[in-house]
């Protein structure tokens, strides 16, 4: 995944729409973060960003972050403690494998959207929407 090619192909509006659609079916929160830095460990970087974005402050601890570092051709998908109680590492590996397939075909936006949809389905299963639910976090794609 070439950094410039990745960024040029990224369809921000489609990604934001996918987040909005997924979150309508759950009380969970999904964020996407694109790092322009050369991160050594994408999981550790994702965990730092997760905290920085306030994702640990959701009411049910049910946030999911898709972190992409195109310069290193790496990404991470992580969830908060409430999410981890309901799924094992195999789920995250499945999402990562499917996203990787899209990325290998240079389908960058589709890979992220697919990850959002898979995470949204998991969240909907374990964290259905409740009366009075509100969007706790922004749906926009964040960058550093």
XYZ file of C-alpha atoms in Angstrom:
144
model
C 0.000 0.000 0.000
C 1.745 3.155 -1.142
C 1.121 6.087 1.181
C 0.225 8.665 -1.458
C -1.829 6.198 -3.487
C -3.672 5.172 -0.344
C -4.522 8.741 0.620
C -5.541 9.730 -2.901
C -7.952 6.813 -3.129
C -9.499 7.220 0.311
C -13.223 8.011 0.036
C -13.777 9.860 3.314
C -17.498 10.481 2.755
C -18.159 6.780 2.081
C -16.211 5.813 5.212
C -18.135 8.298 7.368
C -21.415 7.004 5.880
C -20.389 3.420 6.705
C -19.657 4.421 10.306
C -23.008 6.208 10.585
C -24.865 3.203 9.108
C -23.104 0.709 11.385
C -23.709 2.822 14.489
C -27.453 3.069 13.780
C -27.673 -0.640 14.651
C -25.700 -0.483 17.906
C -24.875 1.558 20.956
C -21.196 0.986 20.081
C -18.826 3.536 18.590
C -16.478 3.080 15.624
C -13.614 5.406 14.701
C -11.085 5.422 11.850
C -7.646 6.979 12.236
C -5.068 7.414 9.457
C -1.503 7.942 10.679
C 0.932 9.811 8.469
C 3.801 8.846 10.756
C 6.140 5.892 10.517
C 4.913 3.925 13.508
C 6.960 0.952 14.692
C 4.106 -0.986 16.258
C 0.622 -0.292 14.838
C -1.162 -1.980 17.759
C 0.684 0.118 20.347
C 0.097 3.254 18.263
C -3.591 2.363 17.931
C -3.869 1.932 21.691
C -2.370 5.407 22.244
C -4.744 6.954 19.707
C -7.676 5.054 21.240
C -6.961 6.830 24.539
C -6.266 10.198 22.892
C -9.603 10.120 21.039
C -11.439 9.446 24.314
C -12.660 6.066 23.158
C -12.353 4.591 26.660
C -15.016 7.027 27.846
C -17.998 5.423 26.122
C -20.749 4.386 28.512
C -20.475 0.655 27.771
C -16.752 0.604 26.878
C -17.797 -0.555 23.421
C -15.615 1.453 21.069
C -13.698 0.025 18.091
C -10.800 1.782 16.356
C -9.501 1.018 12.877
C -5.963 2.444 12.756
C -4.150 2.580 9.406
C -0.477 3.517 8.886
C -0.075 3.534 5.084
C 3.641 4.457 5.086
C 4.420 1.155 6.793
C 1.617 -0.710 5.052
C 0.223 -1.764 8.426
C -2.993 -1.387 10.338
C -4.658 -2.483 13.566
C -8.234 -3.016 14.680
C -8.755 -2.755 18.424
C -11.740 -2.680 20.734
C -12.362 -1.489 24.266
C -12.784 -3.774 27.274
C -16.546 -4.211 26.787
C -15.975 -5.439 23.245
C -13.221 -7.853 24.291
C -15.577 -9.511 26.769
C -17.745 -10.626 23.842
C -15.243 -11.739 21.210
C -11.894 -13.429 21.030
C -8.762 -12.693 19.075
C -9.984 -14.821 16.193
C -12.657 -12.254 15.328
C -10.103 -9.452 15.056
C -7.820 -11.667 12.987
C -10.699 -12.444 10.627
C -11.467 -8.743 10.173
C -7.760 -8.006 9.633
C -7.384 -10.792 7.065
C -10.373 -9.577 5.071
C -9.198 -5.960 5.208
C -5.708 -7.072 4.103
C -7.195 -8.751 1.052
C -8.854 -5.496 0.002
C -5.659 -3.536 0.668
C -3.606 -5.962 -1.465
C -5.995 -5.240 -4.347
C -5.542 -1.466 -3.703
C -9.169 -1.256 -2.574
C -8.272 0.928 0.400
C -11.601 2.565 1.133
C -13.421 -0.735 0.622
C -11.059 -2.443 3.056
C -11.785 0.144 5.742
C -15.517 0.045 5.005
C -15.475 -3.738 5.236
C -13.760 -3.493 8.626
C -16.384 -0.989 9.782
C -19.201 -3.268 8.647
C -17.723 -6.338 10.370
C -17.093 -4.414 13.594
C -20.587 -2.914 13.370
C -22.149 -6.374 13.034
C -20.291 -7.562 16.136
C -21.311 -4.473 18.085
C -24.951 -4.815 16.978
C -25.012 -8.416 18.191
C -23.659 -7.640 21.664
C -24.552 -3.947 22.095
C -27.958 -3.304 20.507
C -29.220 0.265 20.400
C -31.083 1.433 23.478
C -33.725 4.117 23.870
C -32.047 7.474 24.221
C -28.713 6.308 22.765
C -26.647 9.142 21.408
C -23.594 9.263 19.206
C -20.854 9.560 21.836
C -17.935 10.081 19.416
C -17.442 11.808 16.078
C -17.781 9.709 12.937
C -15.195 11.655 10.934
C -11.948 10.092 9.748
C -9.141 11.376 11.955
C -5.515 12.013 10.906
C -2.310 12.981 12.668
